Amino acid sequence: MLVRLTFGSLLSAATLLLAGPAGAQTLNVATAGDQNMVDYVKDYLGPMFEKTHPGVKVVAVGTGPGDAGSQKIYEKLSAQKQAGAAAWDFDVVVAHQKMAGQMVKEGLLDKYRAGIPTGALVTRDTAENALGADVGGFVMPMFHSQTAIAYNADMVKTPPASYSELVEWVKKNPKQFGYNGIKGGMSGVAFVTGWIYAFGGNTDRLMKGPYDETSKAAWDKALADLKDFNRNAVITPGNAGTLDMLNRGEIAMGPVWVDMFYSWQAEGKLPPSMKLKLVAPGMPGQPMYYAIPAKAPQTKLAAEFIALATSPAVQAEGIVKRFNWYPGIDAQHLQGKLEQATWQKLFADITPEDLSSKGKPFPIAPYFNDILEGYEKKVAN
């Protein structure tokens, strides 16, 4: 039995959609994110799952992009828990890191991962820790978006392999490196975060906590060095601005989102000479998670749906080929599932080993805020 609660027009509309066809067993999937996330479930995963589960109808509903979309899912589950509902509306939810951690803390999610066959294929830290919250066992990464340094191989024959080497390269090649600061898009924020990971010390604590307000005092030299670094760097207008300047040859190197980079390259907006490098000690990326609510009406079906969605074949075809995202499971399991050309495109510059060792999460929220505040006060002023 579905419980109906009203939380604004968007969720009211969503709830109406959750009534499946008469006589059919309905699997309700709520996803945060842009419309492409809804379309992915509705047009790709849903029909595939229904084919192997006759009599089941998958219904997908979107709750909106960004953390606000995940917040809507959280509010719905939280309200149903407080109302004492025996069964909640959603069978599967797709959420961002911040709210996934909150939902685990409040007992809103089922600890299901060990019971599905693909659960053992996950290796990245983000499957265990979401911005400081322990989510191990409660989530399966759907995909990872990742930042990296893009460079023009015609202009840079030997790209820096680390932040330290990048510093030396920029000194020798002033105004050939560009990034968008912290206000023009998240690739710039990711670059600055990676800088603190490289030079600020105590990196593991920044990613996993616990929070210690005095930690930021150790970043003074790192931030002063970044201010000096910026004298020889170019501040670009945004994520797309960095790619535009790379394309025009105005800079030779800059941090970008990997999926955006490959999408631009596929559209002919970047030449084949553009390459990627994930520099040590690493740069951040972000996953989205599949999760099952603690009182999902159909837990077994939900687990089977997520197992299908995180299988190597679906991760290869649905996540890598369609979106240029990195898989939620360890990329080594996609070997043989992708045409060589696709594998070469996505893993030639950044290998699965690079992703496993240098694909970092963003720091826990209070450290994240401290980094942005420190940049504003000590770098951008």
XYZ file of C-alpha atoms in Angstrom:
381
model
C 0.000 0.000 0.000
C 1.380 3.378 -0.996
C 1.320 6.227 1.519
C 0.512 9.646 0.065
C 2.034 12.758 1.598
C 2.225 16.256 0.152
C 5.554 18.126 -0.018
C 5.068 20.824 -2.604
C 3.923 20.689 -6.159
C 6.842 18.700 -7.514
C 6.498 15.800 -5.152
C 2.731 15.861 -5.420
C 3.048 15.385 -9.138
C 5.669 12.714 -8.581
C 3.413 10.812 -6.210
C 0.632 10.715 -8.785
C 2.996 9.105 -11.238
C 3.792 6.344 -8.802
C 0.519 4.533 -9.329
C 1.397 1.699 -11.713
C -0.860 -0.002 -14.217
C -3.670 -2.095 -12.701
C -2.512 -5.649 -12.090
C 1.165 -4.887 -12.716
C 3.895 -5.119 -10.089
C 5.393 -1.642 -10.052
C 8.976 -0.782 -9.141
C 9.144 2.916 -8.277
C 12.487 4.617 -8.909
C 13.022 8.221 -7.768
C 16.069 9.970 -9.132
C 17.683 13.299 -8.391
C 19.660 14.878 -11.212
C 18.850 16.335 -14.594
C 16.233 14.983 -16.989
C 18.830 12.714 -18.560
C 18.866 10.700 -15.327
C 15.101 10.131 -15.534
C 15.325 9.284 -19.219
C 18.104 6.807 -18.504
C 15.865 4.838 -16.126
C 12.702 5.240 -18.188
C 14.099 4.502 -21.625
C 17.086 2.235 -20.956
C 17.182 0.501 -17.563
C 13.424 0.136 -17.126
C 12.672 -1.750 -20.374
C 15.731 -3.944 -19.842
C 14.609 -4.868 -16.326
C 10.999 -5.458 -17.406
C 12.186 -7.858 -20.108
C 13.837 -10.096 -17.503
C 11.011 -9.644 -14.986
C 7.703 -10.252 -16.779
C 4.792 -8.526 -15.096
C 6.964 -5.814 -13.543
C 6.603 -2.176 -14.585
C 9.412 0.280 -13.772
C 8.185 3.816 -13.109
C 10.790 6.600 -12.979
C 10.220 10.005 -11.427
C 12.658 12.927 -11.268
C 12.945 15.166 -8.216
C 15.179 17.816 -9.792
C 18.860 18.566 -10.404
C 21.623 19.054 -7.858
C 21.476 18.579 -4.106
C 17.960 20.056 -4.095
C 16.710 16.982 -5.944
C 18.252 14.689 -3.356
C 16.805 16.887 -0.613
C 13.308 16.197 -1.986
C 13.906 12.454 -1.755
C 15.197 12.836 1.788
C 12.169 14.901 2.836
C 9.796 12.315 1.410
C 11.418 9.361 3.175
C 11.881 11.264 6.423
C 8.221 12.283 6.519
C 7.048 8.749 5.825
C 9.257 7.447 8.627
C 7.895 10.036 11.045
C 4.342 9.154 9.978
C 5.028 5.526 10.858
C 4.204 4.274 7.375
C 4.680 0.524 7.050
C 5.785 0.808 3.419
C 7.228 3.898 1.750
C 6.625 5.079 -1.790
C 10.029 4.501 -3.386
C 11.704 1.157 -4.068
C 14.965 2.611 -5.410
C 16.383 6.112 -5.025
C 19.279 7.786 -6.865
C 20.890 10.483 -4.748
C 23.970 12.691 -4.348
C 26.629 12.237 -1.666
C 25.440 14.850 0.834
C 21.898 13.568 1.269
C 22.886 9.908 1.019
C 25.002 10.368 4.127
C 22.166 12.150 5.892
C 19.719 9.399 5.002
C 22.034 6.706 6.361
C 22.497 8.625 9.620
C 18.730 8.867 10.086
C 18.030 5.211 9.337
C 16.222 5.887 6.067
C 18.178 3.410 3.911
C 18.528 -0.360 3.781
C 21.994 -1.951 4.089
C 21.683 -4.060 0.966
C 24.991 -3.952 -0.906
C 26.521 -7.153 0.473
C 23.522 -9.085 -0.804
C 23.912 -8.284 -4.505
C 26.525 -9.832 -6.803
C 27.918 -6.509 -8.015
C 28.534 -5.268 -4.482
C 31.968 -6.879 -4.505
C 32.965 -5.025 -7.696
C 33.180 -1.640 -5.967
C 36.601 -0.400 -4.839
C 36.538 3.392 -4.550
C 36.391 5.197 -1.213
C 33.172 6.923 -2.200
C 31.309 3.646 -1.750
C 32.250 3.742 1.920
C 32.400 7.435 2.740
C 30.159 10.252 1.509
C 31.609 13.619 2.538
C 32.440 12.278 5.989
C 29.408 10.046 6.467
C 29.842 6.270 6.661
C 27.669 4.863 3.862
C 29.430 1.493 3.489
C 26.946 -1.210 2.529
C 24.062 1.237 2.038
C 24.918 2.580 -1.435
C 26.187 1.485 -4.826
C 27.853 4.174 -6.959
C 25.910 4.621 -10.202
C 28.814 6.477 -11.854
C 31.684 8.814 -11.053
C 32.280 12.159 -12.672
C 35.953 13.078 -12.415
C 38.137 16.135 -12.854
C 41.565 15.980 -14.478
C 44.095 18.228 -16.193
C 43.448 18.640 -19.935
C 46.437 19.595 -22.064
C 47.327 20.246 -25.668
C 49.789 17.507 -26.620
C 51.090 19.648 -29.483
C 52.176 22.280 -26.950
C 53.017 20.052 -23.954
C 55.114 17.021 -24.823
C 55.640 15.829 -21.240
C 52.732 16.831 -18.996
C 53.313 17.230 -15.253
C 52.540 14.082 -13.281
C 51.921 15.807 -9.961
C 50.909 19.129 -8.450
C 54.558 19.754 -7.578
C 55.645 19.223 -11.181
C 52.784 21.460 -12.323
C 54.090 24.285 -10.140
C 57.494 24.053 -11.807
C 55.931 23.804 -15.277
C 53.867 26.948 -14.751
C 56.948 28.872 -13.618
C 58.637 27.967 -16.902
C 55.491 28.520 -18.988
C 53.697 31.584 -17.578
C 50.089 32.174 -18.606
C 49.853 28.773 -20.293
C 47.837 27.183 -17.475
C 44.255 28.295 -16.830
C 41.517 27.474 -14.346
C 38.276 29.087 -13.289
C 39.003 29.946 -9.670
C 36.265 28.902 -7.246
C 33.347 30.944 -8.586
C 33.282 29.929 -12.224
C 32.474 26.244 -11.924
C 33.377 23.130 -10.009
C 36.434 22.157 -12.041
C 38.214 25.147 -10.505
C 36.998 24.202 -7.042
C 38.266 20.677 -7.652
C 41.679 22.009 -8.683
C 41.931 24.117 -5.518
C 40.806 21.179 -3.380
C 43.459 18.990 -5.009
C 46.012 21.695 -4.224
C 45.151 21.515 -0.520
C 45.302 17.723 -0.677
C 48.778 18.032 -2.213
C 50.255 20.736 0.012
C 47.971 21.212 3.031
C 48.699 17.966 4.844
C 46.445 15.500 6.687
C 44.546 14.708 3.479
C 42.850 11.585 4.785
C 41.273 13.534 7.606
C 39.929 16.153 5.190
C 38.113 13.458 3.245
C 36.902 11.319 6.128
C 36.872 13.518 9.224
C 36.445 14.059 12.038
C 36.447 17.822 11.632
C 39.000 19.849 13.545
C 38.678 23.602 13.113
C 42.381 24.124 13.843
C 43.402 22.099 10.761
C 43.028 25.078 8.449
C 45.815 26.914 10.247
C 48.228 24.485 8.557
C 47.096 25.637 5.104
C 48.624 29.127 5.250
C 51.754 28.226 3.265
C 49.760 26.172 0.739
C 47.376 29.091 0.147
C 50.225 31.601 -0.073
C 51.928 29.375 -2.644
C 48.660 29.141 -4.591
C 48.413 32.921 -4.650
C 51.937 33.027 -6.063
C 51.049 30.251 -8.536
C 48.098 32.318 -9.768
C 50.438 35.131 -10.846
C 51.549 32.900 -13.706
C 48.121 31.316 -14.320
C 45.072 32.533 -16.236
C 41.664 32.706 -14.523
C 39.144 31.468 -17.072
C 35.417 32.338 -17.175
C 34.184 28.841 -16.265
C 34.307 25.115 -16.997
C 33.385 25.715 -20.629
C 35.664 28.767 -20.694
C 38.673 26.618 -19.843
C 37.845 24.251 -22.706
C 37.247 27.200 -25.052
C 40.645 28.691 -24.239
C 42.299 25.306 -24.702
C 40.584 24.915 -28.047
C 41.752 28.356 -29.203
C 45.319 27.704 -28.080
C 45.195 30.576 -25.588
C 46.287 28.206 -22.817
C 47.975 24.827 -23.060
C 46.649 23.210 -19.882
C 43.757 23.404 -17.417
C 41.461 21.360 -15.123
C 38.211 20.069 -16.657
C 35.409 17.570 -16.062
C 36.341 14.408 -17.942
C 32.847 13.684 -19.297
C 32.529 17.272 -20.562
C 35.954 16.999 -22.179
C 35.053 13.834 -24.079
C 31.623 15.145 -25.073
C 33.256 18.240 -26.561
C 35.846 16.129 -28.309
C 33.135 13.833 -29.742
C 31.329 16.923 -31.070
C 34.492 18.157 -32.770
C 34.829 21.135 -30.420
C 38.222 19.914 -29.218
C 40.932 18.479 -31.487
C 42.272 14.923 -31.017
C 45.558 16.419 -29.803
C 43.891 17.289 -26.484
C 44.743 14.775 -23.749
C 44.055 14.262 -20.043
C 46.267 13.692 -17.024
C 45.163 12.831 -13.485
C 48.001 14.298 -11.452
C 49.215 13.037 -8.063
C 48.196 12.937 -5.307
C 44.827 13.182 -7.019
C 41.840 15.353 -7.904
C 38.219 15.107 -6.731
C 35.207 13.706 -8.475
C 31.621 13.013 -7.502
C 29.459 9.890 -7.630
C 25.720 9.433 -7.589
C 24.354 6.500 -5.621
C 21.724 3.835 -5.970
C 20.057 3.145 -2.613
C 17.039 1.275 -1.258
C 14.783 2.964 1.327
C 14.549 1.158 4.664
C 10.825 0.524 4.152
C 10.822 -0.021 0.396
C 7.743 -2.020 -0.626
C 9.778 -4.405 -2.794
C 13.278 -4.776 -1.418
C 14.148 -7.930 -3.378
C 13.092 -6.449 -6.707
C 14.919 -3.225 -5.867
C 18.141 -5.118 -5.180
C 17.785 -7.013 -8.464
C 17.263 -3.737 -10.303
C 20.409 -2.206 -8.810
C 22.386 -5.383 -9.515
C 21.403 -5.089 -13.171
C 22.176 -1.354 -13.262
C 25.656 -1.900 -11.792
C 26.533 -5.004 -13.808
C 29.665 -4.672 -15.970
C 27.664 -4.896 -19.213
C 25.227 -2.119 -18.239
C 27.951 0.041 -16.736
C 29.856 -0.265 -20.004
C 26.977 0.406 -22.378
C 24.813 2.696 -20.270
C 27.302 4.718 -18.250
C 30.528 4.803 -20.237
C 29.301 4.756 -23.835
C 26.208 6.911 -23.382
C 27.491 9.554 -20.986
C 31.310 9.402 -20.970
C 31.083 8.950 -17.201
C 33.404 6.646 -15.327
C 31.718 3.516 -13.977
C 30.473 3.127 -10.432
C 32.180 -0.262 -10.150
C 35.924 -0.736 -10.590
C 36.733 -0.058 -14.234
C 38.808 -3.227 -14.539
C 35.562 -5.205 -14.668
C 34.600 -3.471 -17.897
C 37.499 -5.040 -19.772
C 35.999 -6.989 -22.664
C 32.629 -5.245 -22.296
C 33.584 -2.240 -24.387
C 34.808 -1.961 -27.942
C 38.519 -1.288 -27.991
C 37.934 2.181 -29.438
C 35.665 3.188 -26.545
C 38.044 1.711 -23.984
C 40.966 3.498 -25.549
C 39.055 6.776 -25.579
C 38.080 6.735 -21.922
C 40.954 4.863 -20.318
C 43.955 5.570 -22.517
C 44.899 8.839 -20.768
C 43.516 7.986 -17.320
C 43.766 4.283 -16.551
C 41.572 2.285 -14.146
C 44.621 2.199 -11.835
C 44.822 6.009 -11.971
C 41.157 6.261 -11.018
C 41.544 3.828 -8.153
C 44.620 5.552 -6.694
C 44.101 9.224 -7.627
C 40.345 9.663 -8.011
C 39.597 11.489 -4.750
C 36.322 12.527 -3.113
C 35.644 16.119 -2.130
C 36.357 16.866 1.553
C 33.704 16.674 4.254
C 31.444 19.728 4.291
C 33.119 21.851 7.034
C 36.583 21.392 5.480
C 35.106 22.111 2.049
C 33.726 25.407 3.376
C 37.071 26.206 5.045
C 38.938 25.675 1.766
C 36.617 28.032 -0.114
C 36.819 30.624 2.670
C 40.610 30.324 2.795
C 40.851 30.842 -0.970
C 38.682 33.938 -0.825
C 40.635 35.482 2.041
C 44.194 34.489 1.201
C 44.364 33.794 -2.539
C 41.737 35.817 -4.375
C 42.126 39.069 -2.413
